[in-house]
Amino acid sequence: MNTEILPIDKDSLSRSARIIKSGGAVAFPTETVYGLGANAFDDGAVKKIFEIKGRPNDNPLIVHVHKNYDLSSLVSFIPDYAKALAEKFLPGPLTMVYRSENKVSPAVSCGLNTLAVRIPSHEGAQRFLEYVNLPIAAPSANVSKHVSPVTAQHVFDDLNGKIELILDGGKCSGGIESTVLDCTGDTPIVLRSGLITREMIASVAGKCGQYVMKEGDRVPSPGMKYKHYSPKCRTALFDFGDSDKAFKYYKECLAEGLKAYIMCDSGVAGRYHIENLLDLGENEEQIARNLYDKLREGENLADIIIAVAPQKQDGIMAGVMNRLKKACG
Ligand code: AMP
Ligand code: MG
């Protein structure tokens, strides 16, 4: 199969609608990462997504809809706090998990009685979702366990020959996957951290819990138990306070003849003389936006990526740390 990257216009949208309606998959941009989408009502199409990615079949998918889609047809109960959160943060990088009306293919939620729904703010995503006017089940458009894609080229690098069409909406502005929020109980619970932080959610909902995985737990969001986001090369992760040690290790690796690269924020980078640098940027937004791009750049250049964690660990950085530990820990 020939994989094409096309800008989002009338022609590519009408072609993507044809592919989706005939049971195929299309990659499309969102403000977080690129998604690989299929018609959520079509059992065969949803199963194809798992096949294309090599995704474990107990890791459920998020359904994406446009901003005027009638959610009440898909989910059975939307608590008041969820309505308030939707009002404040949607469209945007927040996925909300509700009790399902079981109208979409059971393969979407892998047999769970809940459904994760997201309304992306990316203009190209909205145009695609409006054009097809169907709920689109979509995980990130990478090969399972690899680093998520934040450009059309990243999707191509992983899925060339496996899908027909990649809609190109430029580099994703957010850079890490959406916050996943359980909205099935009395209080919202963050299942996966992202750009909409627990603090932001609590400021609207009054309270917000954080799920922490414990040994022997029945995991409420199965995706969390998998190794994720891994670059193809070796990695090492140092705490912010251990950046001297990271630099020393980098020098040792170079002396051994390894192509070693340091991945850190601009502040840390400025304190050392680093020839092989993957600079994550100056502030939190930049660090989140650049993380996957730099991991993918690094894996093509380096034998080993030596990452230094950001100093802050809360807010947006909670989401960044979660990905960084899975990629490099
Ligand atoms: P990805 O497609 O890679 O962004 O992963 C989707 C994430 O959403 C995974 O961590 C899933 O476990 C989570 N997820 C999807 N559907 C549900 C659901 N019904 N309940 C809880 N988590 C979900
Ligand atoms: Mg993913």
mmCIF file of C-alpha atoms and ligand atoms in Angstrom:
data_model
loop_
_atom_site.group_PDB
_atom_site.id
_atom_site.type_symbol
_atom_site.label_atom_id
_atom_site.label_comp_id
_atom_site.label_asym_id
_atom_site.label_seq_id
_atom_site.Cartn_x
_atom_site.Cartn_y
_atom_site.Cartn_z
ATOM 1 C CA MET A 1 0.000 0.000 0.000
ATOM 2 C CA ASN A 2 1.235 3.465 -0.902
ATOM 3 C CA THR A 3 1.044 5.903 2.045
ATOM 4 C CA GLU A 4 0.363 9.537 1.144
ATOM 5 C CA ILE A 5 0.801 12.637 3.291
ATOM 6 C CA LEU A 6 -1.698 15.326 2.224
ATOM 7 C CA PRO A 7 -2.562 18.810 3.511
ATOM 8 C CA ILE A 8 -6.074 19.124 4.922
ATOM 9 C CA ASP A 9 -8.360 20.429 2.182
ATOM 10 C CA LYS A 10 -11.616 19.461 0.465
ATOM 11 C CA ASP A 11 -9.993 16.727 -1.606
ATOM 12 C CA SER A 12 -8.112 15.035 1.231
ATOM 13 C CA LEU A 13 -11.152 15.325 3.537
ATOM 14 C CA SER A 14 -13.435 13.708 1.013
ATOM 15 C CA ARG A 15 -10.880 10.953 0.442
ATOM 16 C CA SER A 16 -10.518 10.405 4.195
ATOM 17 C CA ALA A 17 -14.312 10.131 4.523
ATOM 18 C CA ARG A 18 -14.364 7.497 1.749
ATOM 19 C CA ILE A 19 -11.650 5.498 3.519
ATOM 20 C CA ILE A 20 -13.385 5.723 6.918
ATOM 21 C CA LYS A 21 -16.799 4.791 5.492
ATOM 22 C CA SER A 22 -15.369 1.762 3.731
ATOM 23 C CA GLY A 23 -13.843 0.433 6.970
ATOM 24 C CA GLY A 24 -10.306 1.808 6.634
ATOM 25 C CA ALA A 25 -8.050 3.881 8.898
ATOM 26 C CA VAL A 26 -6.774 7.455 8.463
ATOM 27 C CA ALA A 27 -4.071 9.271 10.457
ATOM 28 C CA PHE A 28 -5.025 12.808 11.513
ATOM 29 C CA PRO A 29 -3.493 15.579 13.623
ATOM 30 C CA THR A 30 -4.732 16.717 17.024
ATOM 31 C CA GLU A 31 -3.360 19.298 19.460
ATOM 32 C CA THR A 32 -1.761 16.470 21.503
ATOM 33 C CA VAL A 33 -0.316 13.816 19.134
ATOM 34 C CA TYR A 34 -1.373 12.328 15.757
ATOM 35 C CA GLY A 35 -4.191 9.780 15.928
ATOM 36 C CA LEU A 36 -4.955 6.714 13.823
ATOM 37 C CA GLY A 37 -8.724 6.841 13.345
ATOM 38 C CA ALA A 38 -11.444 4.434 12.261
ATOM 39 C CA ASN A 39 -15.257 4.374 12.418
ATOM 40 C CA ALA A 40 -16.096 3.444 16.031
ATOM 41 C CA PHE A 41 -19.345 1.761 14.924
ATOM 42 C CA ASP A 42 -17.479 -0.606 12.593
ATOM 43 C CA ASP A 43 -16.164 -3.647 14.441
ATOM 44 C CA GLY A 44 -13.824 -4.719 11.620
ATOM 45 C CA ALA A 45 -12.391 -1.208 11.237
ATOM 46 C CA VAL A 46 -11.691 -0.903 14.973
ATOM 47 C CA LYS A 47 -9.969 -4.298 15.035
ATOM 48 C CA LYS A 48 -7.846 -3.184 12.092
ATOM 49 C CA ILE A 49 -6.472 -0.332 14.230
ATOM 50 C CA PHE A 50 -5.179 -2.833 16.804
ATOM 51 C CA GLU A 51 -3.614 -4.907 14.004
ATOM 52 C CA ILE A 52 -1.925 -1.980 12.261
ATOM 53 C CA LYS A 53 -0.345 -0.773 15.510
ATOM 54 C CA GLY A 54 0.343 -4.179 17.051
ATOM 55 C CA ARG A 55 -1.614 -2.885 20.049
ATOM 56 C CA PRO A 56 -2.523 -5.349 22.861
ATOM 57 C CA ASN A 57 -6.248 -6.096 22.605
ATOM 58 C CA ASP A 58 -6.973 -5.152 26.219
ATOM 59 C CA ASN A 59 -5.841 -1.529 25.806
ATOM 60 C CA PRO A 60 -8.999 0.474 24.986
ATOM 61 C CA LEU A 61 -9.285 3.305 22.454
ATOM 62 C CA ILE A 62 -10.513 6.870 22.834
ATOM 63 C CA VAL A 63 -13.455 7.934 20.684
ATOM 64 C CA HIS A 64 -13.049 11.356 19.030
ATOM 65 C CA VAL A 65 -16.017 13.509 18.037
ATOM 66 C CA HIS A 66 -16.536 17.023 16.676
ATOM 67 C CA LYS A 67 -17.682 19.773 18.992
ATOM 68 C CA ASN A 68 -21.366 19.620 17.978
ATOM 69 C CA TYR A 69 -21.694 15.839 18.163
ATOM 70 C CA ASP A 70 -24.564 14.604 20.355
ATOM 71 C CA LEU A 71 -22.731 12.710 23.116
ATOM 72 C CA SER A 72 -25.944 11.509 24.770
ATOM 73 C CA SER A 73 -26.233 8.896 22.008
ATOM 74 C CA LEU A 74 -22.927 7.300 23.076
ATOM 75 C CA VAL A 75 -22.783 7.607 26.867
ATOM 76 C CA SER A 76 -25.431 7.009 29.479
ATOM 77 C CA PHE A 77 -24.681 9.445 32.296
ATOM 78 C CA ILE A 78 -22.834 12.752 32.401
ATOM 79 C CA PRO A 79 -22.407 14.054 35.976
ATOM 80 C CA ASP A 80 -22.737 17.803 36.659
ATOM 81 C CA TYR A 81 -19.017 18.249 37.370
ATOM 82 C CA ALA A 82 -18.264 16.698 33.959
ATOM 83 C CA LYS A 83 -20.603 19.188 32.263
ATOM 84 C CA ALA A 84 -18.751 22.019 34.017
ATOM 85 C CA LEU A 85 -15.361 20.591 32.980
ATOM 86 C CA ALA A 86 -16.516 20.194 29.377
ATOM 87 C CA GLU A 87 -17.747 23.795 29.375
ATOM 88 C CA LYS A 88 -14.369 25.017 30.623
ATOM 89 C CA PHE A 89 -11.842 22.776 28.821
ATOM 90 C CA LEU A 90 -13.475 21.389 25.656
ATOM 91 C CA PRO A 91 -12.620 21.289 22.838
ATOM 92 C CA GLY A 92 -9.172 20.514 24.249
ATOM 93 C CA PRO A 93 -6.692 17.892 25.453
ATOM 94 C CA LEU A 94 -8.998 16.261 28.016
ATOM 95 C CA THR A 95 -10.452 12.749 27.558
ATOM 96 C CA MET A 96 -13.459 11.958 29.724
ATOM 97 C CA VAL A 97 -14.471 8.396 30.613
ATOM 98 C CA TYR A 98 -18.235 7.804 30.979
ATOM 99 C CA ARG A 99 -20.573 4.850 31.316
ATOM 100 C CA SER A 100 -21.131 3.566 27.798
ATOM 101 C CA GLU A 101 -24.442 3.201 25.950
ATOM 102 C CA ASN A 102 -22.729 0.295 24.128
ATOM 103 C CA LYS A 103 -23.554 1.776 20.725
ATOM 104 C CA VAL A 104 -19.982 1.622 19.393
ATOM 105 C CA SER A 105 -18.079 -1.589 18.621
ATOM 106 C CA PRO A 106 -17.235 -3.512 21.833
ATOM 107 C CA ALA A 107 -13.638 -3.637 20.542
ATOM 108 C CA VAL A 108 -13.290 0.135 21.242
ATOM 109 C CA SER A 109 -13.379 -0.280 25.029
ATOM 110 C CA CYS A 110 -12.049 -3.861 24.995
ATOM 111 C CA GLY A 111 -15.114 -5.121 26.817
ATOM 112 C CA LEU A 112 -15.196 -2.424 29.539
ATOM 113 C CA ASN A 113 -18.651 -0.913 30.231
ATOM 114 C CA THR A 114 -17.201 2.598 29.910
ATOM 115 C CA LEU A 115 -16.306 4.806 26.939
ATOM 116 C CA ALA A 116 -13.484 7.350 26.728
ATOM 117 C CA VAL A 117 -14.484 10.426 24.690
ATOM 118 C CA ARG A 118 -12.403 13.323 23.441
ATOM 119 C CA ILE A 119 -13.215 16.523 21.533
ATOM 120 C CA PRO A 120 -9.905 17.774 20.117
ATOM 121 C CA SER A 121 -9.377 21.508 19.563
ATOM 122 C CA HIS A 122 -7.019 21.181 16.574
ATOM 123 C CA GLU A 123 -8.733 22.878 13.642
ATOM 124 C CA GLY A 124 -7.742 20.110 11.197
ATOM 125 C CA ALA A 125 -9.063 17.449 13.589
ATOM 126 C CA GLN A 126 -12.373 19.303 13.900
ATOM 127 C CA ARG A 127 -12.687 19.598 10.112
ATOM 128 C CA PHE A 128 -11.986 15.860 9.669
ATOM 129 C CA LEU A 129 -14.428 14.845 12.428
ATOM 130 C CA GLU A 130 -17.148 17.153 11.107
ATOM 131 C CA TYR A 131 -16.645 15.929 7.574
ATOM 132 C CA VAL A 132 -17.070 12.245 8.484
ATOM 133 C CA ASN A 133 -19.629 13.042 11.214
ATOM 134 C CA LEU A 134 -18.963 9.717 12.946
ATOM 135 C CA PRO A 135 -17.330 8.869 16.272
ATOM 136 C CA ILE A 136 -13.728 8.051 15.381
ATOM 137 C CA ALA A 137 -11.897 5.528 17.559
ATOM 138 C CA ALA A 138 -8.259 6.565 17.591
ATOM 139 C CA PRO A 139 -5.130 5.696 19.522
ATOM 140 C CA SER A 140 -1.861 7.491 18.784
ATOM 141 C CA ALA A 141 -0.675 6.824 15.212
ATOM 142 C CA ASN A 142 2.554 5.008 16.103
ATOM 143 C CA VAL A 143 3.590 1.380 16.232
ATOM 144 C CA SER A 144 2.582 0.129 19.688
ATOM 145 C CA LYS A 145 5.083 0.996 22.460
ATOM 146 C CA HIS A 146 7.075 3.379 20.247
ATOM 147 C CA VAL A 147 7.248 7.134 20.870
ATOM 148 C CA SER A 148 3.977 8.895 19.929
ATOM 149 C CA PRO A 149 4.048 10.916 16.680
ATOM 150 C CA VAL A 150 3.829 14.716 16.713
ATOM 151 C CA THR A 151 4.384 15.302 12.975
ATOM 152 C CA ALA A 152 2.990 13.679 9.818
ATOM 153 C CA GLN A 153 6.533 12.479 9.042
ATOM 154 C CA HIS A 154 6.681 10.633 12.405
ATOM 155 C CA VAL A 155 3.467 8.799 11.451
ATOM 156 C CA PHE A 156 4.953 7.974 8.047
ATOM 157 C CA ASP A 157 8.145 6.639 9.677
ATOM 158 C CA ASP A 158 6.057 4.147 11.719
ATOM 159 C CA LEU A 159 3.150 3.277 9.419
ATOM 160 C CA ASN A 160 4.455 3.633 5.856
ATOM 161 C CA GLY A 161 2.827 0.906 3.727
ATOM 162 C CA LYS A 162 0.213 0.103 6.392
ATOM 163 C CA ILE A 163 -2.258 2.977 5.834
ATOM 164 C CA GLU A 164 -3.364 4.938 2.775
ATOM 165 C CA LEU A 165 -3.559 8.486 4.065
ATOM 166 C CA ILE A 166 -1.978 10.807 6.625
ATOM 167 C CA LEU A 167 -3.689 14.192 6.995
ATOM 168 C CA ASP A 168 -0.943 16.733 7.651
ATOM 169 C CA GLY A 169 -1.810 19.428 10.199
ATOM 170 C CA GLY A 170 1.742 20.485 11.096
ATOM 171 C CA LYS A 171 3.548 19.841 14.373
ATOM 172 C CA CYS A 172 1.228 19.185 17.320
ATOM 173 C CA SER A 173 1.157 22.156 19.677
ATOM 174 C CA GLY A 174 0.620 20.211 22.931
ATOM 175 C CA GLY A 175 3.030 17.351 22.444
ATOM 176 C CA ILE A 176 1.910 14.785 25.026
ATOM 177 C CA GLU A 177 -1.274 12.676 25.042
ATOM 178 C CA SER A 178 -4.518 13.960 26.533
ATOM 179 C CA THR A 179 -5.335 13.841 30.220
ATOM 180 C CA VAL A 180 -7.615 10.815 30.798
ATOM 181 C CA LEU A 181 -10.240 11.536 33.455
ATOM 182 C CA ASP A 182 -12.597 8.988 34.981
ATOM 183 C CA CYS A 183 -16.029 10.684 35.183
ATOM 184 C CA THR A 184 -18.025 7.631 36.278
ATOM 185 C CA GLY A 185 -17.965 8.358 40.030
ATOM 186 C CA ASP A 186 -18.868 11.190 42.436
ATOM 187 C CA THR A 187 -15.425 12.765 42.014
ATOM 188 C CA PRO A 188 -13.310 12.929 38.857
ATOM 189 C CA ILE A 189 -10.103 10.874 38.935
ATOM 190 C CA VAL A 190 -7.080 11.464 36.717
ATOM 191 C CA LEU A 191 -6.106 8.125 35.128
ATOM 192 C CA ARG A 192 -3.396 9.585 32.891
ATOM 193 C CA SER A 193 -1.754 13.000 33.429
ATOM 194 C CA GLY A 194 -1.617 15.499 30.589
ATOM 195 C CA LEU A 195 -1.838 19.173 29.727
ATOM 196 C CA ILE A 196 -5.116 19.677 31.601
ATOM 197 C CA THR A 197 -3.696 19.208 35.076
ATOM 198 C CA ARG A 198 -5.269 17.800 38.200
ATOM 199 C CA GLU A 199 -5.074 21.300 39.720
ATOM 200 C CA MET A 200 -6.985 22.792 36.766
ATOM 201 C CA ILE A 201 -9.667 20.099 37.053
ATOM 202 C CA ALA A 202 -10.009 20.561 40.831
ATOM 203 C CA SER A 203 -10.442 24.315 40.348
ATOM 204 C CA VAL A 204 -13.625 23.622 38.355
ATOM 205 C CA ALA A 205 -14.906 20.353 39.874
ATOM 206 C CA GLY A 206 -14.057 21.209 43.496
ATOM 207 C CA LYS A 207 -12.118 17.969 43.929
ATOM 208 C CA CYS A 208 -10.000 15.737 41.733
ATOM 209 C CA GLY A 209 -8.364 12.416 42.551
ATOM 210 C CA GLN A 210 -5.260 10.886 41.022
ATOM 211 C CA TYR A 211 -5.114 7.177 40.296
ATOM 212 C CA VAL A 212 -1.866 5.588 41.447
ATOM 213 C CA MET A 213 -1.175 2.055 40.290
ATOM 214 C CA LYS A 214 -0.656 -0.426 43.119
ATOM 215 C CA GLU A 215 0.625 -4.006 43.008
ATOM 216 C CA GLY A 216 -2.247 -6.450 42.390
ATOM 217 C CA ASP A 217 -4.794 -3.730 41.438
ATOM 218 C CA ARG A 218 -7.367 -4.280 38.736
ATOM 219 C CA VAL A 219 -6.169 -1.436 36.523
ATOM 220 C CA PRO A 220 -9.022 0.993 35.667
ATOM 221 C CA SER A 221 -7.247 2.219 32.530
ATOM 222 C CA PRO A 222 -5.442 -0.770 31.039
ATOM 223 C CA GLY A 223 -3.123 1.357 28.883
ATOM 224 C CA MET A 224 -1.253 2.420 32.003
ATOM 225 C CA LYS A 225 0.265 -0.990 32.657
ATOM 226 C CA TYR A 226 2.110 -1.136 29.334
ATOM 227 C CA LYS A 227 5.614 -0.033 28.502
ATOM 228 C CA HIS A 228 5.207 2.986 26.243
ATOM 229 C CA TYR A 229 6.865 5.787 24.406
ATOM 230 C CA SER A 230 10.202 3.979 24.000
ATOM 231 C CA PRO A 231 12.860 5.183 21.588
ATOM 232 C CA LYS A 232 14.775 2.471 19.706
ATOM 233 C CA CYS A 233 18.147 3.270 21.278
ATOM 234 C CA ARG A 234 19.418 2.772 24.860
ATOM 235 C CA THR A 235 18.302 5.349 27.421
ATOM 236 C CA ALA A 236 19.180 6.536 30.916
ATOM 237 C CA LEU A 237 17.269 8.924 33.175
ATOM 238 C CA PHE A 238 18.785 11.162 35.883
ATOM 239 C CA ASP A 239 16.993 13.349 38.441
ATOM 240 C CA PHE A 240 17.322 17.099 38.030
ATOM 241 C CA GLY A 241 19.563 17.183 41.138
ATOM 242 C CA ASP A 242 21.880 14.606 39.543
ATOM 243 C CA SER A 243 22.671 16.577 36.390
ATOM 244 C CA ASP A 244 26.413 16.578 37.270
ATOM 245 C CA LYS A 245 26.250 12.761 37.337
ATOM 246 C CA ALA A 246 24.386 12.744 34.008
ATOM 247 C CA PHE A 247 27.104 14.890 32.432
ATOM 248 C CA LYS A 248 29.848 12.641 33.868
ATOM 249 C CA TYR A 249 28.066 9.564 32.499
ATOM 250 C CA TYR A 250 27.744 11.277 29.109
ATOM 251 C CA LYS A 251 31.518 11.877 29.063
ATOM 252 C CA GLU A 252 32.167 8.232 30.000
ATOM 253 C CA CYS A 253 29.878 7.000 27.208
ATOM 254 C CA LEU A 254 31.648 9.247 24.688
ATOM 255 C CA ALA A 255 35.036 7.958 25.908
ATOM 256 C CA GLU A 256 33.792 4.402 25.268
ATOM 257 C CA GLY A 257 33.080 5.419 21.689
ATOM 258 C CA LEU A 258 29.294 5.555 22.098
ATOM 259 C CA LYS A 259 27.233 8.196 20.347
ATOM 260 C CA ALA A 260 25.748 9.661 23.528
ATOM 261 C CA TYR A 261 23.229 12.531 23.545
ATOM 262 C CA ILE A 262 21.959 14.503 26.525
ATOM 263 C CA MET A 263 18.262 15.448 26.550
ATOM 264 C CA CYS A 264 17.489 18.240 29.018
ATOM 265 C CA ASP A 265 15.914 21.683 29.294
ATOM 266 C CA SER A 266 17.754 24.808 28.138
ATOM 267 C CA GLY A 267 18.589 25.824 31.712
ATOM 268 C CA VAL A 268 20.515 22.609 32.423
ATOM 269 C CA ALA A 269 22.057 22.662 28.927
ATOM 270 C CA GLY A 270 23.504 26.126 29.616
ATOM 271 C CA ARG A 271 25.484 24.871 32.617
ATOM 272 C CA TYR A 272 27.609 22.349 30.691
ATOM 273 C CA HIS A 273 29.467 22.080 27.442
ATOM 274 C CA ILE A 274 27.371 19.507 25.596
ATOM 275 C CA GLU A 275 28.241 18.776 21.963
ATOM 276 C CA ASN A 276 25.422 16.257 21.466
ATOM 277 C CA LEU A 277 22.383 18.026 22.845
ATOM 278 C CA LEU A 278 18.642 17.360 22.552
ATOM 279 C CA ASP A 279 17.343 20.652 23.923
ATOM 280 C CA LEU A 280 13.790 20.420 25.276
ATOM 281 C CA GLY A 281 13.368 24.185 25.536
ATOM 282 C CA GLU A 282 12.967 26.808 28.213
ATOM 283 C CA ASN A 283 9.546 26.486 29.766
ATOM 284 C CA GLU A 284 6.997 23.804 30.624
ATOM 285 C CA GLU A 285 4.932 24.194 27.463
ATOM 286 C CA GLN A 286 8.039 23.915 25.297
ATOM 287 C CA ILE A 287 9.295 20.865 27.198
ATOM 288 C CA ALA A 288 5.950 19.052 26.691
ATOM 289 C CA ARG A 289 5.796 20.077 23.026
ATOM 290 C CA ASN A 290 9.366 18.990 22.266
ATOM 291 C CA LEU A 291 9.593 15.766 24.296
ATOM 292 C CA TYR A 292 8.499 13.233 21.634
ATOM 293 C CA ASP A 293 10.107 15.159 18.796
ATOM 294 C CA LYS A 294 13.471 15.085 20.614
ATOM 295 C CA LEU A 295 13.105 11.398 21.575
ATOM 296 C CA ARG A 296 12.489 10.553 17.909
ATOM 297 C CA GLU A 297 15.320 12.801 16.736
ATOM 298 C CA GLY A 298 17.580 11.255 19.377
ATOM 299 C CA GLU A 299 16.856 7.642 18.503
ATOM 300 C CA ASN A 300 17.989 8.312 14.917
ATOM 301 C CA LEU A 301 21.259 9.901 16.066
ATOM 302 C CA ALA A 302 22.252 8.277 19.317
ATOM 303 C CA ASP A 303 23.414 4.952 20.738
ATOM 304 C CA ILE A 304 22.200 6.237 24.089
ATOM 305 C CA ILE A 305 19.958 9.133 25.154
ATOM 306 C CA ILE A 306 20.826 10.413 28.621
ATOM 307 C CA ALA A 307 17.807 12.350 29.904
ATOM 308 C CA VAL A 308 17.800 14.811 32.795
ATOM 309 C CA ALA A 309 14.353 15.208 34.419
ATOM 310 C CA PRO A 310 12.859 18.696 34.751
ATOM 311 C CA GLN A 311 13.107 20.379 38.151
ATOM 312 C CA LYS A 312 9.343 20.784 38.599
ATOM 313 C CA GLN A 313 7.318 17.607 38.945
ATOM 314 C CA ASP A 314 3.755 18.895 39.318
ATOM 315 C CA GLY A 315 1.267 20.532 36.962
ATOM 316 C CA ILE A 316 2.061 19.852 33.303
ATOM 317 C CA MET A 317 5.386 18.375 34.378
ATOM 318 C CA ALA A 318 3.531 15.478 36.091
ATOM 319 C CA GLY A 319 2.469 14.382 32.590
ATOM 320 C CA VAL A 320 5.944 14.934 31.170
ATOM 321 C CA MET A 321 7.568 12.940 34.013
ATOM 322 C CA ASN A 322 5.115 10.072 33.521
ATOM 323 C CA ARG A 323 6.147 9.821 29.825
ATOM 324 C CA LEU A 324 9.832 10.385 30.516
ATOM 325 C CA LYS A 325 9.934 7.556 33.077
ATOM 326 C CA LYS A 326 8.189 5.190 30.655
ATOM 327 C CA ALA A 327 10.486 6.181 27.779
ATOM 328 C CA CYS A 328 13.818 6.364 29.588
ATOM 329 C CA GLY A 329 13.335 4.905 33.087
HETATM 330 P P1 AMP B 1 -3.681 6.128 23.518
HETATM 331 O O1 AMP B 1 -4.634 5.752 22.461
HETATM 332 O O2 AMP B 1 -2.326 5.585 23.311
HETATM 333 O O3 AMP B 1 -3.717 7.593 23.793
HETATM 334 O O4 AMP B 1 -4.237 5.446 24.808
HETATM 335 C C1 AMP B 1 -5.554 5.641 25.244
HETATM 336 C C2 AMP B 1 -5.567 5.674 26.749
HETATM 337 O O5 AMP B 1 -6.925 5.855 27.185
HETATM 338 C C3 AMP B 1 -5.042 4.393 27.370
HETATM 339 O O6 AMP B 1 -4.236 4.725 28.482
HETATM 340 C C4 AMP B 1 -6.320 3.689 27.792
HETATM 341 O O7 AMP B 1 -6.111 2.835 28.887
HETATM 342 C C5 AMP B 1 -7.244 4.859 28.124
HETATM 343 N N1 AMP B 1 -8.647 4.481 27.962
HETATM 344 C C6 AMP B 1 -9.319 4.336 26.806
HETATM 345 N N2 AMP B 1 -10.582 3.944 27.048
HETATM 346 C C7 AMP B 1 -10.722 3.854 28.378
HETATM 347 C C8 AMP B 1 -11.791 3.486 29.247
HETATM 348 N N3 AMP B 1 -12.994 3.136 28.769
HETATM 349 N N4 AMP B 1 -11.562 3.500 30.580
HETATM 350 C C9 AMP B 1 -10.353 3.875 31.057
HETATM 351 N N5 AMP B 1 -9.294 4.226 30.287
HETATM 352 C C10 AMP B 1 -9.481 4.212 28.960
HETATM 353 MG MG MG B 2 -0.480 5.647 22.407
#
